[in-house]
PDB file of C-alpha atoms in Angstrom:
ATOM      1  CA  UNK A   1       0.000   0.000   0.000  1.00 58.00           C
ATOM      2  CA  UNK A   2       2.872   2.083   0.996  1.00 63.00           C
ATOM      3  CA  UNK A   3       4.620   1.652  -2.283  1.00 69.00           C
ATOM      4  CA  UNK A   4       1.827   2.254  -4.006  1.00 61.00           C
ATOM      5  CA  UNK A   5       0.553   5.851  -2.868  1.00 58.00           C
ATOM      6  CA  UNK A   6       4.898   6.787  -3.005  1.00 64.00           C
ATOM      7  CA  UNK A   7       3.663   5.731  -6.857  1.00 67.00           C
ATOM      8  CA  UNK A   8       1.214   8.315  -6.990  1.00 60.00           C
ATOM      9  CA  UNK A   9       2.711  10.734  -5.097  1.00 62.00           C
ATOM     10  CA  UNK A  10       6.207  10.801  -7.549  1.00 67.00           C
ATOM     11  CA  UNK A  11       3.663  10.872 -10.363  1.00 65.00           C
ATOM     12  CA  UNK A  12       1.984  13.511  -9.274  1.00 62.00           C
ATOM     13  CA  UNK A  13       5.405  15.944  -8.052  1.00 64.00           C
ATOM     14  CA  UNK A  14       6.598  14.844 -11.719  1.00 61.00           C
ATOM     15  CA  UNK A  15       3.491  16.199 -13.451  1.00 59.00           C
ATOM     16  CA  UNK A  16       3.531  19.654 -11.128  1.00 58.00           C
ATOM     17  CA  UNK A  17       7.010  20.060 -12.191  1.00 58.00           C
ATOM     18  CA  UNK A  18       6.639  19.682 -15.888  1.00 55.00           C
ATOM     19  CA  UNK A  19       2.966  22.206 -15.733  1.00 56.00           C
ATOM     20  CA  UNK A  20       5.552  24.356 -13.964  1.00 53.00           C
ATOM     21  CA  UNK A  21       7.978  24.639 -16.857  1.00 47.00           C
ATOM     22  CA  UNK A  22       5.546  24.821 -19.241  1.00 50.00           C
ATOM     23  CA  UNK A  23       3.821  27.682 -17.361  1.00 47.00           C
ATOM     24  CA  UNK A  24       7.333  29.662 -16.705  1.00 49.00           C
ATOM     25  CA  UNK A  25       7.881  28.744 -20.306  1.00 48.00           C
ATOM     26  CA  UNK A  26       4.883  30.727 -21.532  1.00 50.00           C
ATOM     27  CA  UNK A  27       5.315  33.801 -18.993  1.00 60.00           C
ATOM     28  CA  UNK A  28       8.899  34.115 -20.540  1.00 64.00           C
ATOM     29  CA  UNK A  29       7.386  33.888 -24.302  1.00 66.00           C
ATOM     30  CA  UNK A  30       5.293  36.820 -23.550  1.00 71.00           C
ATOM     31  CA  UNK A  31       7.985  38.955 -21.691  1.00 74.00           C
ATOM     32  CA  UNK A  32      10.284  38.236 -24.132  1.00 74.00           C
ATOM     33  CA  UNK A  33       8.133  39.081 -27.259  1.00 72.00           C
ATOM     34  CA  UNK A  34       6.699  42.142 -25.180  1.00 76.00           C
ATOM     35  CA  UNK A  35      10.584  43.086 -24.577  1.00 77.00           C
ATOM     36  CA  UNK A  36      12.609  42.244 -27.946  1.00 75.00           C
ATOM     37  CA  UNK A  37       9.877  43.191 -30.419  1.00 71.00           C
ATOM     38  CA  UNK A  38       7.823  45.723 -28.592  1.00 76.00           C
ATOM     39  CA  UNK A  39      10.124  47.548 -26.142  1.00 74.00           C
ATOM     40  CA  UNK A  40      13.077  47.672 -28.019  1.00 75.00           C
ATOM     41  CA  UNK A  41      11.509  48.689 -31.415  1.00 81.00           C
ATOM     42  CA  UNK A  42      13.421  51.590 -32.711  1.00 81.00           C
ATOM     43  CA  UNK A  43      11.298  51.872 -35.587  1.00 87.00           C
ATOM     44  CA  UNK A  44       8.154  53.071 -33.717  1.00 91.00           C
ATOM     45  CA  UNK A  45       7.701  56.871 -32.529  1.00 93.00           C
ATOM     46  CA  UNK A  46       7.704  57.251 -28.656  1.00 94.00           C
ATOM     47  CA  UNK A  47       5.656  59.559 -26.851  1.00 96.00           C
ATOM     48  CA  UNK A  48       5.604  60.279 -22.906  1.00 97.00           C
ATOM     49  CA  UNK A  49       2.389  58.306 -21.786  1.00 97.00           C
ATOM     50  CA  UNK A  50       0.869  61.312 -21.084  1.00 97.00           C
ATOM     51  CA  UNK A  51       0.483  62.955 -24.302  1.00 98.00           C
ATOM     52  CA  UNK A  52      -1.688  59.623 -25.328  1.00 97.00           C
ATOM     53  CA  UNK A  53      -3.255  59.141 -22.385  1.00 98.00           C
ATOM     54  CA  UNK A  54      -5.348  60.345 -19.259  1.00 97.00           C
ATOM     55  CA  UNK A  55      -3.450  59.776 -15.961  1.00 98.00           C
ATOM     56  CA  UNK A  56      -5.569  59.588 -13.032  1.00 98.00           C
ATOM     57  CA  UNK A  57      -8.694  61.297 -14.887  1.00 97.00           C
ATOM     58  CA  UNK A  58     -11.462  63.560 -12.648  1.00 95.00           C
ATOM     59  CA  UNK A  59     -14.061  61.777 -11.038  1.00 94.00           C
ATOM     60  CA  UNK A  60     -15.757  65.581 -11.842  1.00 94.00           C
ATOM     61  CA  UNK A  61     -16.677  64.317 -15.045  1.00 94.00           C
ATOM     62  CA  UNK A  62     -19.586  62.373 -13.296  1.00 96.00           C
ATOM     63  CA  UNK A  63     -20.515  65.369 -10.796  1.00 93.00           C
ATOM     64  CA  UNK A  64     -24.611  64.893 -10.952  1.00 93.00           C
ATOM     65  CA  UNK A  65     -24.521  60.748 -11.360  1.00 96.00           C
ATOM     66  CA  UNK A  66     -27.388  59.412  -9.267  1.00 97.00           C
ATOM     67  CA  UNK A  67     -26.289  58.570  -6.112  1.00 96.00           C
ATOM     68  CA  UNK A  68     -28.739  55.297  -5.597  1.00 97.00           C
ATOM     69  CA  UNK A  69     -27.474  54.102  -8.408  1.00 97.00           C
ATOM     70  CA  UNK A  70     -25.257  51.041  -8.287  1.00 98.00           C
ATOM     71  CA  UNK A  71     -21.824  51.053  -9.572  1.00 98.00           C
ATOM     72  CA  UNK A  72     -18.696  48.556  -9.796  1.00 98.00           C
ATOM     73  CA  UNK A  73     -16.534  48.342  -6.670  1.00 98.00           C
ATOM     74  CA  UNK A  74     -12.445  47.166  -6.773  1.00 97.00           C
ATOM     75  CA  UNK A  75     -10.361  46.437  -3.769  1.00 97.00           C
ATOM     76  CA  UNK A  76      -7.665  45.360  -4.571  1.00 96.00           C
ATOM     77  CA  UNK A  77      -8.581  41.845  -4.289  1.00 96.00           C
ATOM     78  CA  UNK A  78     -10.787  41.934  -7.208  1.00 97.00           C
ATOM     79  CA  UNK A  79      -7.903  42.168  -9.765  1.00 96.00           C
ATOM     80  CA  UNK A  80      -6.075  38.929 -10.187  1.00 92.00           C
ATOM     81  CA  UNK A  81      -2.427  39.296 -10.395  1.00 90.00           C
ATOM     82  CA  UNK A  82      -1.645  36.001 -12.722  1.00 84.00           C
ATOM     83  CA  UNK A  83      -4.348  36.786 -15.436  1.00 85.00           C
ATOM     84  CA  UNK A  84      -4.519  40.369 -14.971  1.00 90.00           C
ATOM     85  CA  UNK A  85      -8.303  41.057 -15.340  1.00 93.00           C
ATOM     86  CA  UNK A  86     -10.635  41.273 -12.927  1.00 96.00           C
ATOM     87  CA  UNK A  87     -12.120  39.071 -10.936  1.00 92.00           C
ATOM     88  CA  UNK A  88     -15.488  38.689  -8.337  1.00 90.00           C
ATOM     89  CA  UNK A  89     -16.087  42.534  -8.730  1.00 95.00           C
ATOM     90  CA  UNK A  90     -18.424  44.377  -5.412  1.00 97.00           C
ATOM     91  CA  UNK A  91     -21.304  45.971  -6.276  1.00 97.00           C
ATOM     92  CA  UNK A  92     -22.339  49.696  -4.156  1.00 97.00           C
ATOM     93  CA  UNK A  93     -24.446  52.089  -4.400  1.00 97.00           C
ATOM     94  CA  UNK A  94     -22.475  55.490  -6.093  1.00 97.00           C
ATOM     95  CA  UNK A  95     -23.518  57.204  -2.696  1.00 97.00           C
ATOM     96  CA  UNK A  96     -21.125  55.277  -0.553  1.00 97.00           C
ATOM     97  CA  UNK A  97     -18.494  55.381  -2.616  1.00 97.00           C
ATOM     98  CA  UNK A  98     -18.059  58.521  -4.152  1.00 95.00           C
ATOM     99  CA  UNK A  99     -15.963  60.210  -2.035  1.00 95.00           C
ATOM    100  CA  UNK A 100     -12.526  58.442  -0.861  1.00 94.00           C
ATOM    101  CA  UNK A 101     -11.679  55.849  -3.681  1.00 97.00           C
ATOM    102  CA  UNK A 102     -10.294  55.770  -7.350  1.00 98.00           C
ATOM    103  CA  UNK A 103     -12.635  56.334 -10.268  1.00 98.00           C
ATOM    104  CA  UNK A 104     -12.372  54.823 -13.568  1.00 98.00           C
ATOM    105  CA  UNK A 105     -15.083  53.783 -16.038  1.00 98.00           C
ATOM    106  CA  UNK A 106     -14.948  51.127 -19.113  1.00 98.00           C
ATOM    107  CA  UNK A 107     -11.867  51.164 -21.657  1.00 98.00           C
ATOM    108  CA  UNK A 108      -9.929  52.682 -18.125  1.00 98.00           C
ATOM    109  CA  UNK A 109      -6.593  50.815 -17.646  1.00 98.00           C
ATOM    110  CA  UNK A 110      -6.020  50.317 -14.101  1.00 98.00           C
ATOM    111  CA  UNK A 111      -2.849  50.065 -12.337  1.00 98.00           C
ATOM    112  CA  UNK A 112      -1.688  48.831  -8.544  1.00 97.00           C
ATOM    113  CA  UNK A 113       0.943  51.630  -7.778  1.00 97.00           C
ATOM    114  CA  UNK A 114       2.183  50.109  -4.361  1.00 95.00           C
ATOM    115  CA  UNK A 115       4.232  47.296  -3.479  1.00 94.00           C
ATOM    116  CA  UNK A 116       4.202  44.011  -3.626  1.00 94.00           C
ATOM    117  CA  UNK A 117       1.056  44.743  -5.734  1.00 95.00           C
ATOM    118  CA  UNK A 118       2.910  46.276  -8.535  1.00 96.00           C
ATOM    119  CA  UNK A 119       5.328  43.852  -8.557  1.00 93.00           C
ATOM    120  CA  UNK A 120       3.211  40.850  -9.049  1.00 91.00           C
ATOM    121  CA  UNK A 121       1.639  42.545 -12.192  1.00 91.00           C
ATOM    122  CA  UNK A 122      -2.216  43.737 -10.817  1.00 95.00           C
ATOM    123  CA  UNK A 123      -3.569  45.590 -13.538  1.00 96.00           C
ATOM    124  CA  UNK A 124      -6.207  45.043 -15.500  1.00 97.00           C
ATOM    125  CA  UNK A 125      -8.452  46.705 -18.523  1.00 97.00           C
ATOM    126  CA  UNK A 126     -12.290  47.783 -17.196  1.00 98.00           C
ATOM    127  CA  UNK A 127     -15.015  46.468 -18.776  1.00 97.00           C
ATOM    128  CA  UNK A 128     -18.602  45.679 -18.519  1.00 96.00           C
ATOM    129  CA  UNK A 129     -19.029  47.880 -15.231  1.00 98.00           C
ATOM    130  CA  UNK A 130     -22.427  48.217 -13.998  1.00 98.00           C
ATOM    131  CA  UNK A 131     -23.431  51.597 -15.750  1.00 97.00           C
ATOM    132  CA  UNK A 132     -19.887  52.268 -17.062  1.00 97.00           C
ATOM    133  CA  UNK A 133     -18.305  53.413 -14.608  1.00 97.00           C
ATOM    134  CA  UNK A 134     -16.992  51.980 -11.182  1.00 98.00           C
ATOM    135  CA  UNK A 135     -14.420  52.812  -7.996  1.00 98.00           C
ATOM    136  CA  UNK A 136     -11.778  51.180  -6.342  1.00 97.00           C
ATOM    137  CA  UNK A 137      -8.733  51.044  -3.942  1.00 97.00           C
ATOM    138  CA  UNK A 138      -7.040  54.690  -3.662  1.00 97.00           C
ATOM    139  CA  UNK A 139      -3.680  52.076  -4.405  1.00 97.00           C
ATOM    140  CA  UNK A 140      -4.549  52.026  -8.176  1.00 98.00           C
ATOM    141  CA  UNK A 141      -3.485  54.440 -10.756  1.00 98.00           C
ATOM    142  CA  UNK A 142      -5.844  54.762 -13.584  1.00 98.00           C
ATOM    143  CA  UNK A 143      -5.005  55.367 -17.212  1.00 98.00           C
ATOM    144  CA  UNK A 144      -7.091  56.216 -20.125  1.00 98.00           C
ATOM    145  CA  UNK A 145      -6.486  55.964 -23.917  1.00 98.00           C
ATOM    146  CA  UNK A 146      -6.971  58.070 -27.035  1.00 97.00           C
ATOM    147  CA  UNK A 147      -8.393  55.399 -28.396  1.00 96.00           C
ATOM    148  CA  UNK A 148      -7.957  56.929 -32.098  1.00 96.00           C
ATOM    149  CA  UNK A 149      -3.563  56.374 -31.706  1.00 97.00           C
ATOM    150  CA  UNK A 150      -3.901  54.034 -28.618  1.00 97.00           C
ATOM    151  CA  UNK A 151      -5.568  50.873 -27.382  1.00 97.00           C
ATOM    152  CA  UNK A 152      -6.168  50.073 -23.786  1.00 97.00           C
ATOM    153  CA  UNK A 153      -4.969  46.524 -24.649  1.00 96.00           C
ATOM    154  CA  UNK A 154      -1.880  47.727 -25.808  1.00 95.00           C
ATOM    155  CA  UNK A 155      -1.483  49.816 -22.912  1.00 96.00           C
ATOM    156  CA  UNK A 156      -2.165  47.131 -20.405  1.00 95.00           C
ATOM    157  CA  UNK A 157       0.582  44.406 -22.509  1.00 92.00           C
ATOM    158  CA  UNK A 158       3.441  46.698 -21.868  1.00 93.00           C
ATOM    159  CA  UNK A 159       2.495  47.620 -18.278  1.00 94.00           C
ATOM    160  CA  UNK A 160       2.389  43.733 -17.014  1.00 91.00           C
ATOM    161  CA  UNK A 161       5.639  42.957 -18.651  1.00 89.00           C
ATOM    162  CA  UNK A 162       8.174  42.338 -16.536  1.00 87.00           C
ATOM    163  CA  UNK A 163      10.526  45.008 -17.919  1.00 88.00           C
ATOM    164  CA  UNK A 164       8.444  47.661 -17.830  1.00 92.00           C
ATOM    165  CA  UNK A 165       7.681  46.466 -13.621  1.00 93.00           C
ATOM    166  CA  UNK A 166      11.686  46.343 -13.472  1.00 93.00           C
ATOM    167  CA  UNK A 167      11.895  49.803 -14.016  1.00 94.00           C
ATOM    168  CA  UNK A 168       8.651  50.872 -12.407  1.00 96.00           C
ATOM    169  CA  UNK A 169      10.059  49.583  -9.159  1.00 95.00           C
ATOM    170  CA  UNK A 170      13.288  51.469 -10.158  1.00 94.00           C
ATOM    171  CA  UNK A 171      11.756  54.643  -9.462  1.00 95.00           C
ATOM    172  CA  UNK A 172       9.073  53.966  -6.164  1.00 95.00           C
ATOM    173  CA  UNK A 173       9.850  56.109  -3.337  1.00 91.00           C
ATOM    174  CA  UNK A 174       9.419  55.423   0.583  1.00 83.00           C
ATOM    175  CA  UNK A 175       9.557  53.195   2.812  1.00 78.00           C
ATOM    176  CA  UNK A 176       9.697  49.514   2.910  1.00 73.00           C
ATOM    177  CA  UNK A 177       6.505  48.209   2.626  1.00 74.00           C
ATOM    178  CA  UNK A 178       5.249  51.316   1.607  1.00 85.00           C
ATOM    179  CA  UNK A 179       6.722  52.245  -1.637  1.00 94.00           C
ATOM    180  CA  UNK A 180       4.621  53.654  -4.747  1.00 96.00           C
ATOM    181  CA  UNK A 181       5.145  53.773  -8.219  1.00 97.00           C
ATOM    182  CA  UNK A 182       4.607  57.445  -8.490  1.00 97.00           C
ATOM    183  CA  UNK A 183       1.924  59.411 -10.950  1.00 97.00           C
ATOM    184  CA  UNK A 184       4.824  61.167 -12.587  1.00 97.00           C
ATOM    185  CA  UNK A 185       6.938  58.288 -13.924  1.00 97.00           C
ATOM    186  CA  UNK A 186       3.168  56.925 -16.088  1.00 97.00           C
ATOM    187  CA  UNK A 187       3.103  60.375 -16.996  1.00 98.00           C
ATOM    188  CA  UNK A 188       6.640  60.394 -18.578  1.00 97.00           C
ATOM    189  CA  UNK A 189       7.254  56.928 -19.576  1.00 96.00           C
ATOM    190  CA  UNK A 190       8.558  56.894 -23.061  1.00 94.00           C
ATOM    191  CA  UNK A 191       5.862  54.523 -24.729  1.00 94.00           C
ATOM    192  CA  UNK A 192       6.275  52.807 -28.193  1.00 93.00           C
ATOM    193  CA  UNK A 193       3.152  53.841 -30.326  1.00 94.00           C
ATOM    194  CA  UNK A 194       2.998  52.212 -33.569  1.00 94.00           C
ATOM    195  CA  UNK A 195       0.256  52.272 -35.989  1.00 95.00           C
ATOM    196  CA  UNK A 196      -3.306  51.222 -34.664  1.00 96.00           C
ATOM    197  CA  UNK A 197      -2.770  48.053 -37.069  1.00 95.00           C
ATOM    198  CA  UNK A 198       0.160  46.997 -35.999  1.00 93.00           C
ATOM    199  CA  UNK A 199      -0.703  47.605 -32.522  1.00 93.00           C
ATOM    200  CA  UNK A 200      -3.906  44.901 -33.180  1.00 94.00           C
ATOM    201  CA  UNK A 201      -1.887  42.423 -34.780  1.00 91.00           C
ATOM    202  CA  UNK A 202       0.800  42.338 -31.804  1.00 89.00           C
ATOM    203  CA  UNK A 203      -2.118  42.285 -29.347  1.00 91.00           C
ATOM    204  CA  UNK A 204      -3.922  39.095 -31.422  1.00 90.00           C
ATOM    205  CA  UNK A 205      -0.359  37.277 -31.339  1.00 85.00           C
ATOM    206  CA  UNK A 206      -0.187  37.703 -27.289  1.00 84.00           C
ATOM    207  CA  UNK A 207      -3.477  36.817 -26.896  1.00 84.00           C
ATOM    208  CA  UNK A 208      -2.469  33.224 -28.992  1.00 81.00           C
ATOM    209  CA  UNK A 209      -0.056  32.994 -26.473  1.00 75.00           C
ATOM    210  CA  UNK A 210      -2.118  33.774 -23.282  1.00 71.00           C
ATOM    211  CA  UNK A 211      -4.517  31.308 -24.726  1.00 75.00           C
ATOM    212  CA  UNK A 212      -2.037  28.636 -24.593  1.00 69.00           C
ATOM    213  CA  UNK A 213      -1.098  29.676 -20.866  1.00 62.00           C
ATOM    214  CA  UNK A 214      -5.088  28.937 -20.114  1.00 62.00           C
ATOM    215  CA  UNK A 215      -4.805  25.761 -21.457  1.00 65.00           C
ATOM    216  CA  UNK A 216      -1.998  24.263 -19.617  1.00 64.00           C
ATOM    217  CA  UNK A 217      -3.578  25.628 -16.618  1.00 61.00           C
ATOM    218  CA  UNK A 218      -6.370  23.574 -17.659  1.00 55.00           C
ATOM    219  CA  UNK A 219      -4.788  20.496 -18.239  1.00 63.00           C
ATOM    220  CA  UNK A 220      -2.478  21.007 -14.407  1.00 63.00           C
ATOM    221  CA  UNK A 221      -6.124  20.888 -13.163  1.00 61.00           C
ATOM    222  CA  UNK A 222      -7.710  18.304 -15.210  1.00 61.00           C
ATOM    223  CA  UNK A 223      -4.547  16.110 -13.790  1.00 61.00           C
ATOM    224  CA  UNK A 224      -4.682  17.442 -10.258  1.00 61.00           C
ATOM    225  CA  UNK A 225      -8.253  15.585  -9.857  1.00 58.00           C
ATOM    226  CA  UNK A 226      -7.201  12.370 -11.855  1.00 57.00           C
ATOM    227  CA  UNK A 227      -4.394  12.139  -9.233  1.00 59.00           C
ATOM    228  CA  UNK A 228      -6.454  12.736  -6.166  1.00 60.00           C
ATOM    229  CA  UNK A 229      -9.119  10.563  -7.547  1.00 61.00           C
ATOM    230  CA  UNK A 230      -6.749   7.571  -7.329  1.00 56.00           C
ATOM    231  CA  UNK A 231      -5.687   7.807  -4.026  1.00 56.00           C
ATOM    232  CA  UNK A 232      -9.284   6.635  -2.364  1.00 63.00           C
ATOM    233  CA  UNK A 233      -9.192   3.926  -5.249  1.00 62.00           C
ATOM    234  CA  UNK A 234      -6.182   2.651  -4.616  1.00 55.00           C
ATOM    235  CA  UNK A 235      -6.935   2.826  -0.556  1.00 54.00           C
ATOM    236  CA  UNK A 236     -10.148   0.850  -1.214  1.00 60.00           C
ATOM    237  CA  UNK A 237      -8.281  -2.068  -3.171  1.00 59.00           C
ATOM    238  CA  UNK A 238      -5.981  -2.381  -0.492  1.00 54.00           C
ATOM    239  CA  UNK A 239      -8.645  -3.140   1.815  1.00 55.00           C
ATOM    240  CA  UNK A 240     -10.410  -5.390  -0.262  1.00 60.00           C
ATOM    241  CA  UNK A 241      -6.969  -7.568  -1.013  1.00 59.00           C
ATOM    242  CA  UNK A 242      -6.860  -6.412  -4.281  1.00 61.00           C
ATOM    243  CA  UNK A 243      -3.392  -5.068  -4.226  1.00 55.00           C
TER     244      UNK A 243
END
């Protein structure tokens, strides 16, 4: 019986270390494309982010917005750090959250300025928020296209790339534990800004790639409950004297 479950168990570390490789393979596809054929482009014209883009827009633009209506609600939480998008968003009334938290409504880029947040790549693109708009952790910088020279999915592949973190964390001031990626350095990042064509068929190649990061993390799961499934089985034959 023994011998048996040290089967399954060496099966099973042997099949979380290969999903592990595959899965630190993909990451470093993406970083690498984002880097070598995105980053380093010479070819493209640069622009400070700010000249294409809204930082940290005013929630002004709303002033009159019902306040019994319901709107989208972000902690921090709600924005998944492996996938970046968002995930198991709150829903409040405008009322109670008006005052005190981040605004952003849909085609918004948001953007975890503190640390370890930042780090570990939270950001995500908003969409579908209950009447277009929603609010969030005070922690998230918010940025907002032109969408005529560029796309918020564009936007959001360079900011999770791990290059673009690396030098992000580069320039956060304070404390341990309490260091920020400050409003300035989104403001003045030099960003590549190619055609809106080109910028559509880099995004549709990542995406490919991303795709094929969901399905191994499929698969790691469909495995993960074939494995625990035999470990009652194989208890129950031993029982029965059918080992």
């Amino acid at each position: 019986i023994v011998k048996k479950i040290k089967e399954i168990e060496k099966k099973a570390k042997q099949l979380n270390k290969q999903n592990n490789l595959s899965f630190i393979g993909v990451n470093s596809m993406i970083d690498s494309y984002v880097e070598k054929l995105i980053l380093a482009n010479t070819k493209w014209n640069r622009f400070p982010l700010k000249e294409k883009a809204k930082i940290n827009p005013s929630k002004a633009e709303i002033n009159g917005f019902d306040g019994k209506k319901e709107v989208s609600f972000l902690p921090m939480p709600a924005v998944d750090d492996k996938t970046g998008t968002i995930k198991a968003p709150l829903v409040k009334k405008y009322s109670e959250v008006k005052n005190g938290y981040t605004y952003f409504r849909d085609g918004d880029v948001i953007f975890a300025k503190i640390t370890p947040c930042m780090e570990n790549g939270k950001s995500a693109i908003c969409a579908n928020l209950i009447n277009g708009i929603g609010f969030g952790s005070t922690e998230f910088h918010v940025i907002r296209p032109n969408i005529k020279e560029i796309l918020p999915e564009w936007i959001h592949l360079i900011i999770r790339s791990k290059k673009f973190r690396e030098e992000a964390e580069k320039n956060m001031p304070g404390t341990a534990g309490q260091k920020r990626v400050p409003k300035e350095f989104l403001e003045d990042y030099s960003f590549p800004v190619p055609e809106i064509a080109e910028q559509k068929k880099i995004i549709k190649h990542t995406e490919i790639l991303i795709n094929k990061q969901e399905s191994l993390k499929f698969e790691t799961n469909k495995r993960g409950i074939f494995i625990s499934a035999l470990m009652p089985s194989v208890m129950a034959k031993a029982f029965n004297g059918e080992l």
